[in-house]
């Protein structure tokens, strides 16, 4: 198989060669400081997506990762900020991670961002956990930058399609020691038992019911009671009382979610029963927000780490005007 550097032959059936290749490309991405037009060949992307898809298919839609671990929110193609997070939080496999989705769109290096995470997932399946965000659905990433980036760099729509076929198998939520529920969006008034998540059908090319829709799209809303239709035009906004009721009924202590830009990189809600974490600093180059990361200890103590935005760089973002809609 030809790569952009030198000709090399990689076959998925050759486990040793495959592992060595994944390890090598993983290390090369960690050292990358500038964008290359095609850092991977089309065939390499296909192999990684296939391997990742098989790994996701073997997992439940409701993951149950063990603490301690770091939880990260939206990244949106801000690859160099992902490198900063890993440098500060520690690298797998010594540090376990749970990412809450929205790896692509808007930022300039969605390809590198998602490929680095997939390579880590392939190498360390028990130490790196990836949930699906609403931007890992074709109807969004065809509009907000990922498709345009792939077509600009590869001129092949099948590359973009391969990513979305893999996204369709990603899990939607995680439950840590049956006490901390994690997802990209929010809770659902229709969710009454964990098997509703475990039994969600995959591959899932679009949310199939209220539970899957809310896990991707729902938001906490200050000064609101109960549930109301979301200003996004999909799913719901929920008040503090809904969080208290949900936590009591499902017998959990905390909810960790992403999906919204928050100025400090994190924001508590409902007397610390819910926390929003957002891990893309200076989102789209206009928000000047911090990034956040939640650390969960072995005893389930949660602490939040903040990262200031890096010094300004000349970076092109996609759809800056619509970024606040998330």
PDB file of C-alpha atoms in Angstrom:
ATOM      1  CA  UNK A   1       0.000   0.000   0.000  1.00  0.00           C
ATOM      2  CA  UNK A   2       1.209   3.494  -0.779  1.00  0.00           C
ATOM      3  CA  UNK A   3       1.356   6.162   1.883  1.00  0.00           C
ATOM      4  CA  UNK A   4       2.308   9.819   1.617  1.00  0.00           C
ATOM      5  CA  UNK A   5       5.745   9.180   3.072  1.00  0.00           C
ATOM      6  CA  UNK A   6       7.080   5.896   1.775  1.00  0.00           C
ATOM      7  CA  UNK A   7       5.583   2.763   0.351  1.00  0.00           C
ATOM      8  CA  UNK A   8       4.600   0.365   3.092  1.00  0.00           C
ATOM      9  CA  UNK A   9       2.456  -2.742   3.141  1.00  0.00           C
ATOM     10  CA  UNK A  10      -0.162  -2.993   5.865  1.00  0.00           C
ATOM     11  CA  UNK A  11      -2.740  -5.710   6.131  1.00  0.00           C
ATOM     12  CA  UNK A  12      -5.285  -5.858   8.899  1.00  0.00           C
ATOM     13  CA  UNK A  13      -4.873  -9.625   9.021  1.00  0.00           C
ATOM     14  CA  UNK A  14      -1.228  -9.199   9.971  1.00  0.00           C
ATOM     15  CA  UNK A  15      -1.702  -8.315  13.632  1.00  0.00           C
ATOM     16  CA  UNK A  16       1.941  -7.465  14.343  1.00  0.00           C
ATOM     17  CA  UNK A  17       2.314  -5.209  11.309  1.00  0.00           C
ATOM     18  CA  UNK A  18      -1.006  -3.537  12.059  1.00  0.00           C
ATOM     19  CA  UNK A  19      -0.114  -2.839  15.686  1.00  0.00           C
ATOM     20  CA  UNK A  20       3.264  -1.417  14.708  1.00  0.00           C
ATOM     21  CA  UNK A  21       1.696   0.803  12.065  1.00  0.00           C
ATOM     22  CA  UNK A  22      -0.947   2.113  14.487  1.00  0.00           C
ATOM     23  CA  UNK A  23       1.741   2.816  17.079  1.00  0.00           C
ATOM     24  CA  UNK A  24       3.924   4.637  14.543  1.00  0.00           C
ATOM     25  CA  UNK A  25       1.125   6.821  13.181  1.00  0.00           C
ATOM     26  CA  UNK A  26      -0.083   7.551  16.695  1.00  0.00           C
ATOM     27  CA  UNK A  27       3.367   8.876  17.623  1.00  0.00           C
ATOM     28  CA  UNK A  28       3.688  10.878  14.405  1.00  0.00           C
ATOM     29  CA  UNK A  29       0.381  12.632  15.046  1.00  0.00           C
ATOM     30  CA  UNK A  30       1.457  13.565  18.561  1.00  0.00           C
ATOM     31  CA  UNK A  31       4.487  15.307  17.037  1.00  0.00           C
ATOM     32  CA  UNK A  32       2.530  17.156  14.355  1.00  0.00           C
ATOM     33  CA  UNK A  33       2.596  20.926  14.617  1.00  0.00           C
ATOM     34  CA  UNK A  34       1.392  21.883  11.151  1.00  0.00           C
ATOM     35  CA  UNK A  35      -1.249  20.674   8.758  1.00  0.00           C
ATOM     36  CA  UNK A  36      -0.356  18.374   5.888  1.00  0.00           C
ATOM     37  CA  UNK A  37      -2.806  18.035   3.041  1.00  0.00           C
ATOM     38  CA  UNK A  38      -2.937  14.236   3.233  1.00  0.00           C
ATOM     39  CA  UNK A  39      -1.303  12.865   6.401  1.00  0.00           C
ATOM     40  CA  UNK A  40      -2.957   9.491   5.704  1.00  0.00           C
ATOM     41  CA  UNK A  41      -3.661   7.645   2.501  1.00  0.00           C
ATOM     42  CA  UNK A  42      -7.242   6.776   1.576  1.00  0.00           C
ATOM     43  CA  UNK A  43      -6.506   3.118   2.283  1.00  0.00           C
ATOM     44  CA  UNK A  44      -5.068   3.905   5.713  1.00  0.00           C
ATOM     45  CA  UNK A  45      -8.171   5.871   6.666  1.00  0.00           C
ATOM     46  CA  UNK A  46     -10.314   2.961   5.524  1.00  0.00           C
ATOM     47  CA  UNK A  47      -8.363   0.517   7.678  1.00  0.00           C
ATOM     48  CA  UNK A  48      -8.572   2.723  10.763  1.00  0.00           C
ATOM     49  CA  UNK A  49     -12.304   3.340  10.329  1.00  0.00           C
ATOM     50  CA  UNK A  50     -12.962  -0.368   9.827  1.00  0.00           C
ATOM     51  CA  UNK A  51     -10.954  -1.364  12.889  1.00  0.00           C
ATOM     52  CA  UNK A  52     -12.596   1.329  15.025  1.00  0.00           C
ATOM     53  CA  UNK A  53     -16.056   0.376  13.771  1.00  0.00           C
ATOM     54  CA  UNK A  54     -15.481  -3.242  14.779  1.00  0.00           C
ATOM     55  CA  UNK A  55     -14.347  -2.103  18.211  1.00  0.00           C
ATOM     56  CA  UNK A  56     -17.425   0.089  18.712  1.00  0.00           C
ATOM     57  CA  UNK A  57     -19.730  -2.681  17.497  1.00  0.00           C
ATOM     58  CA  UNK A  58     -18.292  -5.003  20.143  1.00  0.00           C
ATOM     59  CA  UNK A  59     -19.170  -2.493  22.878  1.00  0.00           C
ATOM     60  CA  UNK A  60     -22.519  -1.676  24.411  1.00  0.00           C
ATOM     61  CA  UNK A  61     -24.204   1.627  23.564  1.00  0.00           C
ATOM     62  CA  UNK A  62     -23.837   2.283  27.297  1.00  0.00           C
ATOM     63  CA  UNK A  63     -20.180   2.092  28.286  1.00  0.00           C
ATOM     64  CA  UNK A  64     -19.089   1.375  31.854  1.00  0.00           C
ATOM     65  CA  UNK A  65     -15.492   2.645  32.129  1.00  0.00           C
ATOM     66  CA  UNK A  66     -13.644   2.271  35.396  1.00  0.00           C
ATOM     67  CA  UNK A  67     -12.219   5.245  37.316  1.00  0.00           C
ATOM     68  CA  UNK A  68      -9.875   6.998  37.649  1.00  0.00           C
ATOM     69  CA  UNK A  69     -10.285   8.786  34.339  1.00  0.00           C
ATOM     70  CA  UNK A  70     -10.365  12.203  32.659  1.00  0.00           C
ATOM     71  CA  UNK A  71     -13.534  13.378  30.909  1.00  0.00           C
ATOM     72  CA  UNK A  72     -13.248  15.808  27.979  1.00  0.00           C
ATOM     73  CA  UNK A  73     -15.978  17.678  26.124  1.00  0.00           C
ATOM     74  CA  UNK A  74     -16.219  19.102  22.609  1.00  0.00           C
ATOM     75  CA  UNK A  75     -13.007  19.372  20.573  1.00  0.00           C
ATOM     76  CA  UNK A  76     -14.353  20.431  17.160  1.00  0.00           C
ATOM     77  CA  UNK A  77     -11.244  19.913  15.091  1.00  0.00           C
ATOM     78  CA  UNK A  78      -8.979  21.993  17.356  1.00  0.00           C
ATOM     79  CA  UNK A  79      -6.192  19.462  17.086  1.00  0.00           C
ATOM     80  CA  UNK A  80      -3.456  21.439  18.799  1.00  0.00           C
ATOM     81  CA  UNK A  81      -5.727  21.993  21.784  1.00  0.00           C
ATOM     82  CA  UNK A  82      -6.275  18.229  21.981  1.00  0.00           C
ATOM     83  CA  UNK A  83      -2.494  17.831  22.142  1.00  0.00           C
ATOM     84  CA  UNK A  84      -2.395  20.373  24.987  1.00  0.00           C
ATOM     85  CA  UNK A  85      -5.098  18.468  26.877  1.00  0.00           C
ATOM     86  CA  UNK A  86      -3.193  15.206  26.554  1.00  0.00           C
ATOM     87  CA  UNK A  87       0.069  16.840  27.557  1.00  0.00           C
ATOM     88  CA  UNK A  88      -1.521  18.258  30.691  1.00  0.00           C
ATOM     89  CA  UNK A  89      -3.810  15.371  31.609  1.00  0.00           C
ATOM     90  CA  UNK A  90      -1.392  12.552  30.800  1.00  0.00           C
ATOM     91  CA  UNK A  91      -1.149  10.175  27.874  1.00  0.00           C
ATOM     92  CA  UNK A  92      -2.875   6.819  27.444  1.00  0.00           C
ATOM     93  CA  UNK A  93      -2.461   4.114  28.594  1.00  0.00           C
ATOM     94  CA  UNK A  94      -1.180   5.577  31.877  1.00  0.00           C
ATOM     95  CA  UNK A  95      -4.172   7.914  31.948  1.00  0.00           C
ATOM     96  CA  UNK A  96      -7.681   6.747  31.089  1.00  0.00           C
ATOM     97  CA  UNK A  97      -9.949   9.049  29.054  1.00  0.00           C
ATOM     98  CA  UNK A  98     -13.613   9.418  28.230  1.00  0.00           C
ATOM     99  CA  UNK A  99     -14.406  11.828  25.384  1.00  0.00           C
ATOM    100  CA  UNK A 100     -17.981  13.079  25.048  1.00  0.00           C
ATOM    101  CA  UNK A 101     -18.191  13.617  21.291  1.00  0.00           C
ATOM    102  CA  UNK A 102     -18.088  16.439  18.735  1.00  0.00           C
ATOM    103  CA  UNK A 103     -14.611  15.680  17.464  1.00  0.00           C
ATOM    104  CA  UNK A 104     -15.231  17.170  14.017  1.00  0.00           C
ATOM    105  CA  UNK A 105     -16.613  20.321  12.344  1.00  0.00           C
ATOM    106  CA  UNK A 106     -15.743  24.005  12.575  1.00  0.00           C
ATOM    107  CA  UNK A 107     -12.094  23.647  13.607  1.00  0.00           C
ATOM    108  CA  UNK A 108      -9.334  23.480  10.968  1.00  0.00           C
ATOM    109  CA  UNK A 109      -8.005  19.965  11.680  1.00  0.00           C
ATOM    110  CA  UNK A 110     -10.941  17.634  12.203  1.00  0.00           C
ATOM    111  CA  UNK A 111      -9.138  14.861  10.330  1.00  0.00           C
ATOM    112  CA  UNK A 112      -6.122  14.842  12.648  1.00  0.00           C
ATOM    113  CA  UNK A 113      -8.327  15.191  15.730  1.00  0.00           C
ATOM    114  CA  UNK A 114     -10.555  12.221  15.011  1.00  0.00           C
ATOM    115  CA  UNK A 115      -7.734  10.054  13.645  1.00  0.00           C
ATOM    116  CA  UNK A 116      -5.583  10.551  16.745  1.00  0.00           C
ATOM    117  CA  UNK A 117      -8.485   9.546  18.986  1.00  0.00           C
ATOM    118  CA  UNK A 118      -9.309   6.518  16.829  1.00  0.00           C
ATOM    119  CA  UNK A 119      -5.688   5.368  16.863  1.00  0.00           C
ATOM    120  CA  UNK A 120      -5.643   5.665  20.647  1.00  0.00           C
ATOM    121  CA  UNK A 121      -8.912   3.737  20.824  1.00  0.00           C
ATOM    122  CA  UNK A 122      -7.497   0.961  18.656  1.00  0.00           C
ATOM    123  CA  UNK A 123      -4.268   0.767  20.669  1.00  0.00           C
ATOM    124  CA  UNK A 124      -5.791   1.057  24.129  1.00  0.00           C
ATOM    125  CA  UNK A 125      -9.399  -0.093  23.935  1.00  0.00           C
ATOM    126  CA  UNK A 126      -9.733  -0.349  27.718  1.00  0.00           C
ATOM    127  CA  UNK A 127      -8.164   3.045  28.428  1.00  0.00           C
ATOM    128  CA  UNK A 128      -9.737   5.326  25.800  1.00  0.00           C
ATOM    129  CA  UNK A 129     -13.513   5.642  25.450  1.00  0.00           C
ATOM    130  CA  UNK A 130     -15.238   7.665  22.742  1.00  0.00           C
ATOM    131  CA  UNK A 131     -18.898   8.691  22.827  1.00  0.00           C
ATOM    132  CA  UNK A 132     -20.836  10.060  19.910  1.00  0.00           C
ATOM    133  CA  UNK A 133     -21.773  13.717  19.671  1.00  0.00           C
ATOM    134  CA  UNK A 134     -24.417  15.316  17.489  1.00  0.00           C
ATOM    135  CA  UNK A 135     -21.705  16.342  15.009  1.00  0.00           C
ATOM    136  CA  UNK A 136     -20.825  12.693  14.472  1.00  0.00           C
ATOM    137  CA  UNK A 137     -24.024  12.469  12.425  1.00  0.00           C
ATOM    138  CA  UNK A 138     -23.908  12.892   8.663  1.00  0.00           C
ATOM    139  CA  UNK A 139     -26.636  15.539   8.492  1.00  0.00           C
ATOM    140  CA  UNK A 140     -24.528  17.911  10.615  1.00  0.00           C
ATOM    141  CA  UNK A 141     -20.967  17.177   9.525  1.00  0.00           C
ATOM    142  CA  UNK A 142     -22.022  17.536   5.895  1.00  0.00           C
ATOM    143  CA  UNK A 143     -22.792  21.198   6.646  1.00  0.00           C
ATOM    144  CA  UNK A 144     -20.469  22.446   9.394  1.00  0.00           C
ATOM    145  CA  UNK A 145     -17.053  21.798   7.942  1.00  0.00           C
ATOM    146  CA  UNK A 146     -15.968  18.155   8.151  1.00  0.00           C
ATOM    147  CA  UNK A 147     -17.187  17.145   4.700  1.00  0.00           C
ATOM    148  CA  UNK A 148     -15.680  20.263   3.140  1.00  0.00           C
ATOM    149  CA  UNK A 149     -12.352  19.582   4.865  1.00  0.00           C
ATOM    150  CA  UNK A 150     -12.221  15.979   3.651  1.00  0.00           C
ATOM    151  CA  UNK A 151     -13.176  16.925   0.087  1.00  0.00           C
ATOM    152  CA  UNK A 152     -10.612  19.731   0.049  1.00  0.00           C
ATOM    153  CA  UNK A 153      -7.849  17.398   1.200  1.00  0.00           C
ATOM    154  CA  UNK A 154      -8.793  14.173  -0.595  1.00  0.00           C
ATOM    155  CA  UNK A 155     -11.313  15.076  -3.321  1.00  0.00           C
ATOM    156  CA  UNK A 156     -13.008  11.765  -2.549  1.00  0.00           C
ATOM    157  CA  UNK A 157     -16.485  11.722  -0.922  1.00  0.00           C
ATOM    158  CA  UNK A 158     -16.021   8.059  -0.021  1.00  0.00           C
ATOM    159  CA  UNK A 159     -13.452   9.058   2.615  1.00  0.00           C
ATOM    160  CA  UNK A 160     -16.083  11.189   4.344  1.00  0.00           C
ATOM    161  CA  UNK A 161     -18.630   8.379   4.003  1.00  0.00           C
ATOM    162  CA  UNK A 162     -16.254   5.906   5.646  1.00  0.00           C
ATOM    163  CA  UNK A 163     -15.982   8.135   8.695  1.00  0.00           C
ATOM    164  CA  UNK A 164     -19.753   8.392   8.989  1.00  0.00           C
ATOM    165  CA  UNK A 165     -20.224   4.653   8.613  1.00  0.00           C
ATOM    166  CA  UNK A 166     -17.867   4.292  11.570  1.00  0.00           C
ATOM    167  CA  UNK A 167     -19.604   7.069  13.553  1.00  0.00           C
ATOM    168  CA  UNK A 168     -22.884   5.153  13.202  1.00  0.00           C
ATOM    169  CA  UNK A 169     -21.515   2.479  15.553  1.00  0.00           C
ATOM    170  CA  UNK A 170     -20.271   4.754  18.338  1.00  0.00           C
ATOM    171  CA  UNK A 171     -21.766   4.365  21.841  1.00  0.00           C
ATOM    172  CA  UNK A 172     -24.047   7.110  23.141  1.00  0.00           C
ATOM    173  CA  UNK A 173     -23.513   7.213  26.905  1.00  0.00           C
ATOM    174  CA  UNK A 174     -21.299   6.019  29.751  1.00  0.00           C
ATOM    175  CA  UNK A 175     -22.074   5.053  33.338  1.00  0.00           C
ATOM    176  CA  UNK A 176     -19.218   5.218  35.832  1.00  0.00           C
ATOM    177  CA  UNK A 177     -19.641   2.862  38.795  1.00  0.00           C
ATOM    178  CA  UNK A 178     -23.422   3.303  38.427  1.00  0.00           C
ATOM    179  CA  UNK A 179     -23.079   6.765  40.014  1.00  0.00           C
ATOM    180  CA  UNK A 180     -21.999   9.171  37.237  1.00  0.00           C
ATOM    181  CA  UNK A 181     -23.848   9.295  33.918  1.00  0.00           C
ATOM    182  CA  UNK A 182     -22.044  10.836  30.941  1.00  0.00           C
ATOM    183  CA  UNK A 183     -23.323  11.790  27.502  1.00  0.00           C
ATOM    184  CA  UNK A 184     -22.874  14.487  24.889  1.00  0.00           C
ATOM    185  CA  UNK A 185     -26.210  16.270  25.194  1.00  0.00           C
ATOM    186  CA  UNK A 186     -28.450  15.670  28.176  1.00  0.00           C
ATOM    187  CA  UNK A 187     -30.963  13.578  30.068  1.00  0.00           C
ATOM    188  CA  UNK A 188     -34.295  12.379  28.691  1.00  0.00           C
ATOM    189  CA  UNK A 189     -37.725  12.357  30.307  1.00  0.00           C
ATOM    190  CA  UNK A 190     -38.288   9.053  28.475  1.00  0.00           C
ATOM    191  CA  UNK A 191     -35.272   7.339  30.042  1.00  0.00           C
ATOM    192  CA  UNK A 192     -36.345   5.113  32.946  1.00  0.00           C
ATOM    193  CA  UNK A 193     -33.840   2.241  32.849  1.00  0.00           C
ATOM    194  CA  UNK A 194     -30.339   1.644  31.528  1.00  0.00           C
ATOM    195  CA  UNK A 195     -31.415  -1.086  29.121  1.00  0.00           C
ATOM    196  CA  UNK A 196     -33.109   1.570  27.006  1.00  0.00           C
ATOM    197  CA  UNK A 197     -29.633   2.817  26.131  1.00  0.00           C
ATOM    198  CA  UNK A 198     -28.039  -0.614  25.918  1.00  0.00           C
ATOM    199  CA  UNK A 199     -30.708  -1.750  23.458  1.00  0.00           C
ATOM    200  CA  UNK A 200     -30.484   1.223  21.094  1.00  0.00           C
ATOM    201  CA  UNK A 201     -30.041  -0.180  17.570  1.00  0.00           C
ATOM    202  CA  UNK A 202     -26.799   0.285  15.690  1.00  0.00           C
ATOM    203  CA  UNK A 203     -25.677   1.255  13.132  1.00  0.00           C
ATOM    204  CA  UNK A 204     -27.610   4.472  13.781  1.00  0.00           C
ATOM    205  CA  UNK A 205     -27.545   6.988  10.945  1.00  0.00           C
ATOM    206  CA  UNK A 206     -29.933   9.347  12.777  1.00  0.00           C
ATOM    207  CA  UNK A 207     -31.454   9.394  16.296  1.00  0.00           C
ATOM    208  CA  UNK A 208     -34.166   6.740  16.352  1.00  0.00           C
ATOM    209  CA  UNK A 209     -36.225   7.800  19.386  1.00  0.00           C
ATOM    210  CA  UNK A 210     -36.574  10.384  22.138  1.00  0.00           C
ATOM    211  CA  UNK A 211     -33.842   8.824  24.280  1.00  0.00           C
ATOM    212  CA  UNK A 212     -31.179   8.848  21.551  1.00  0.00           C
ATOM    213  CA  UNK A 213     -32.234  12.352  20.461  1.00  0.00           C
ATOM    214  CA  UNK A 214     -32.023  13.761  23.986  1.00  0.00           C
ATOM    215  CA  UNK A 215     -28.673  12.085  24.697  1.00  0.00           C
ATOM    216  CA  UNK A 216     -27.329  14.026  21.699  1.00  0.00           C
ATOM    217  CA  UNK A 217     -29.220  17.318  21.956  1.00  0.00           C
ATOM    218  CA  UNK A 218     -30.867  18.153  25.311  1.00  0.00           C
ATOM    219  CA  UNK A 219     -29.628  21.126  27.378  1.00  0.00           C
ATOM    220  CA  UNK A 220     -29.941  22.325  30.977  1.00  0.00           C
ATOM    221  CA  UNK A 221     -31.671  25.703  31.198  1.00  0.00           C
ATOM    222  CA  UNK A 222     -31.292  28.168  34.060  1.00  0.00           C
ATOM    223  CA  UNK A 223     -34.443  29.551  35.700  1.00  0.00           C
ATOM    224  CA  UNK A 224     -36.705  26.977  34.088  1.00  0.00           C
ATOM    225  CA  UNK A 225     -38.875  24.311  35.653  1.00  0.00           C
ATOM    226  CA  UNK A 226     -39.469  20.938  34.088  1.00  0.00           C
ATOM    227  CA  UNK A 227     -39.140  20.317  30.375  1.00  0.00           C
ATOM    228  CA  UNK A 228     -39.706  22.704  27.469  1.00  0.00           C
ATOM    229  CA  UNK A 229     -39.056  22.492  23.771  1.00  0.00           C
ATOM    230  CA  UNK A 230     -35.454  23.455  23.006  1.00  0.00           C
ATOM    231  CA  UNK A 231     -34.517  26.710  21.308  1.00  0.00           C
ATOM    232  CA  UNK A 232     -32.440  24.504  19.000  1.00  0.00           C
ATOM    233  CA  UNK A 233     -35.641  23.196  17.428  1.00  0.00           C
ATOM    234  CA  UNK A 234     -34.870  19.629  18.478  1.00  0.00           C
ATOM    235  CA  UNK A 235     -35.124  17.808  21.827  1.00  0.00           C
ATOM    236  CA  UNK A 236     -35.759  19.690  25.092  1.00  0.00           C
ATOM    237  CA  UNK A 237     -34.349  22.062  27.636  1.00  0.00           C
ATOM    238  CA  UNK A 238     -34.656  20.882  31.235  1.00  0.00           C
ATOM    239  CA  UNK A 239     -34.620  22.648  34.591  1.00  0.00           C
ATOM    240  CA  UNK A 240     -32.887  21.898  37.865  1.00  0.00           C
ATOM    241  CA  UNK A 241     -35.968  20.099  39.177  1.00  0.00           C
ATOM    242  CA  UNK A 242     -35.787  17.675  36.248  1.00  0.00           C
ATOM    243  CA  UNK A 243     -32.161  16.897  37.145  1.00  0.00           C
ATOM    244  CA  UNK A 244     -33.005  16.228  40.802  1.00  0.00           C
ATOM    245  CA  UNK A 245     -35.898  13.971  39.832  1.00  0.00           C
ATOM    246  CA  UNK A 246     -33.826  12.090  37.253  1.00  0.00           C
ATOM    247  CA  UNK A 247     -30.932  11.509  39.650  1.00  0.00           C
ATOM    248  CA  UNK A 248     -33.259  10.214  42.365  1.00  0.00           C
ATOM    249  CA  UNK A 249     -35.180   7.924  40.052  1.00  0.00           C
ATOM    250  CA  UNK A 250     -32.092   6.498  38.315  1.00  0.00           C
ATOM    251  CA  UNK A 251     -30.142   6.371  41.599  1.00  0.00           C
ATOM    252  CA  UNK A 252     -27.115   8.344  40.404  1.00  0.00           C
ATOM    253  CA  UNK A 253     -25.121  11.208  41.920  1.00  0.00           C
ATOM    254  CA  UNK A 254     -23.993  13.267  38.949  1.00  0.00           C
ATOM    255  CA  UNK A 255     -24.379  13.915  35.230  1.00  0.00           C
ATOM    256  CA  UNK A 256     -21.416  15.010  33.095  1.00  0.00           C
ATOM    257  CA  UNK A 257     -22.216  16.349  29.623  1.00  0.00           C
ATOM    258  CA  UNK A 258     -20.805  18.630  26.918  1.00  0.00           C
ATOM    259  CA  UNK A 259     -22.603  20.223  23.936  1.00  0.00           C
ATOM    260  CA  UNK A 260     -22.514  23.886  25.028  1.00  0.00           C
ATOM    261  CA  UNK A 261     -19.783  26.515  25.090  1.00  0.00           C
ATOM    262  CA  UNK A 262     -19.217  27.628  28.687  1.00  0.00           C
ATOM    263  CA  UNK A 263     -16.877  30.503  29.433  1.00  0.00           C
ATOM    264  CA  UNK A 264     -14.804  28.803  32.124  1.00  0.00           C
ATOM    265  CA  UNK A 265     -14.586  25.474  30.295  1.00  0.00           C
ATOM    266  CA  UNK A 266     -17.017  23.997  32.810  1.00  0.00           C
ATOM    267  CA  UNK A 267     -20.249  25.011  34.476  1.00  0.00           C
ATOM    268  CA  UNK A 268     -22.176  23.459  37.363  1.00  0.00           C
ATOM    269  CA  UNK A 269     -25.962  23.146  37.424  1.00  0.00           C
ATOM    270  CA  UNK A 270     -28.558  21.858  39.874  1.00  0.00           C
ATOM    271  CA  UNK A 271     -26.371  22.155  42.985  1.00  0.00           C
ATOM    272  CA  UNK A 272     -23.446  20.320  41.376  1.00  0.00           C
ATOM    273  CA  UNK A 273     -25.569  17.364  40.241  1.00  0.00           C
ATOM    274  CA  UNK A 274     -24.755  18.269  36.619  1.00  0.00           C
ATOM    275  CA  UNK A 275     -21.626  19.668  35.047  1.00  0.00           C
ATOM    276  CA  UNK A 276     -21.103  20.859  31.484  1.00  0.00           C
ATOM    277  CA  UNK A 277     -17.543  20.457  30.215  1.00  0.00           C
ATOM    278  CA  UNK A 278     -16.247  22.042  27.002  1.00  0.00           C
ATOM    279  CA  UNK A 279     -12.687  21.302  25.892  1.00  0.00           C
ATOM    280  CA  UNK A 280     -12.130  23.567  22.870  1.00  0.00           C
ATOM    281  CA  UNK A 281     -10.560  26.832  24.156  1.00  0.00           C
ATOM    282  CA  UNK A 282     -11.250  30.065  22.281  1.00  0.00           C
ATOM    283  CA  UNK A 283     -13.889  28.148  20.362  1.00  0.00           C
ATOM    284  CA  UNK A 284     -13.867  29.039  16.665  1.00  0.00           C
ATOM    285  CA  UNK A 285     -11.419  31.828  17.419  1.00  0.00           C
ATOM    286  CA  UNK A 286     -14.140  34.152  18.731  1.00  0.00           C
ATOM    287  CA  UNK A 287     -15.322  33.069  22.199  1.00  0.00           C
ATOM    288  CA  UNK A 288     -12.109  33.475  24.237  1.00  0.00           C
ATOM    289  CA  UNK A 289     -13.417  30.724  26.528  1.00  0.00           C
ATOM    290  CA  UNK A 290     -11.281  28.436  28.658  1.00  0.00           C
ATOM    291  CA  UNK A 291     -11.243  24.681  28.110  1.00  0.00           C
ATOM    292  CA  UNK A 292     -12.216  22.257  30.837  1.00  0.00           C
ATOM    293  CA  UNK A 293     -11.504  18.661  31.797  1.00  0.00           C
ATOM    294  CA  UNK A 294     -13.150  16.673  34.603  1.00  0.00           C
ATOM    295  CA  UNK A 295     -10.999  14.291  36.609  1.00  0.00           C
ATOM    296  CA  UNK A 296     -12.824  11.436  38.329  1.00  0.00           C
ATOM    297  CA  UNK A 297     -10.849   9.723  41.077  1.00  0.00           C
ATOM    298  CA  UNK A 298     -10.997   6.065  41.998  1.00  0.00           C
ATOM    299  CA  UNK A 299     -13.380   7.056  44.815  1.00  0.00           C
ATOM    300  CA  UNK A 300     -15.511   9.098  42.365  1.00  0.00           C
ATOM    301  CA  UNK A 301     -14.354  12.494  43.572  1.00  0.00           C
ATOM    302  CA  UNK A 302     -14.655  14.944  40.677  1.00  0.00           C
ATOM    303  CA  UNK A 303     -12.281  17.863  40.179  1.00  0.00           C
ATOM    304  CA  UNK A 304     -12.187  20.264  37.256  1.00  0.00           C
ATOM    305  CA  UNK A 305      -9.086  21.490  35.448  1.00  0.00           C
ATOM    306  CA  UNK A 306      -9.059  24.651  33.333  1.00  0.00           C
ATOM    307  CA  UNK A 307      -6.912  25.554  30.345  1.00  0.00           C
ATOM    308  CA  UNK A 308      -6.529  29.104  29.123  1.00  0.00           C
ATOM    309  CA  UNK A 309      -6.689  29.681  25.372  1.00  0.00           C
ATOM    310  CA  UNK A 310      -3.285  29.585  23.676  1.00  0.00           C
ATOM    311  CA  UNK A 311      -1.756  32.642  22.086  1.00  0.00           C
ATOM    312  CA  UNK A 312      -3.625  33.767  18.959  1.00  0.00           C
ATOM    313  CA  UNK A 313      -2.756  31.901  15.771  1.00  0.00           C
ATOM    314  CA  UNK A 314      -3.749  32.459  12.176  1.00  0.00           C
ATOM    315  CA  UNK A 315      -6.318  29.671  11.926  1.00  0.00           C
ATOM    316  CA  UNK A 316      -9.240  29.356   9.543  1.00  0.00           C
ATOM    317  CA  UNK A 317     -12.487  28.222  11.177  1.00  0.00           C
ATOM    318  CA  UNK A 318     -15.611  27.073   9.408  1.00  0.00           C
ATOM    319  CA  UNK A 319     -19.040  28.619  10.048  1.00  0.00           C
ATOM    320  CA  UNK A 320     -17.946  30.967  12.832  1.00  0.00           C
ATOM    321  CA  UNK A 321     -21.278  32.802  12.711  1.00  0.00           C
ATOM    322  CA  UNK A 322     -23.209  29.633  13.538  1.00  0.00           C
ATOM    323  CA  UNK A 323     -20.827  28.411  16.220  1.00  0.00           C
ATOM    324  CA  UNK A 324     -22.982  29.642  19.097  1.00  0.00           C
ATOM    325  CA  UNK A 325     -25.744  27.254  18.008  1.00  0.00           C
ATOM    326  CA  UNK A 326     -23.439  24.302  18.606  1.00  0.00           C
TER     327      UNK A 326
END
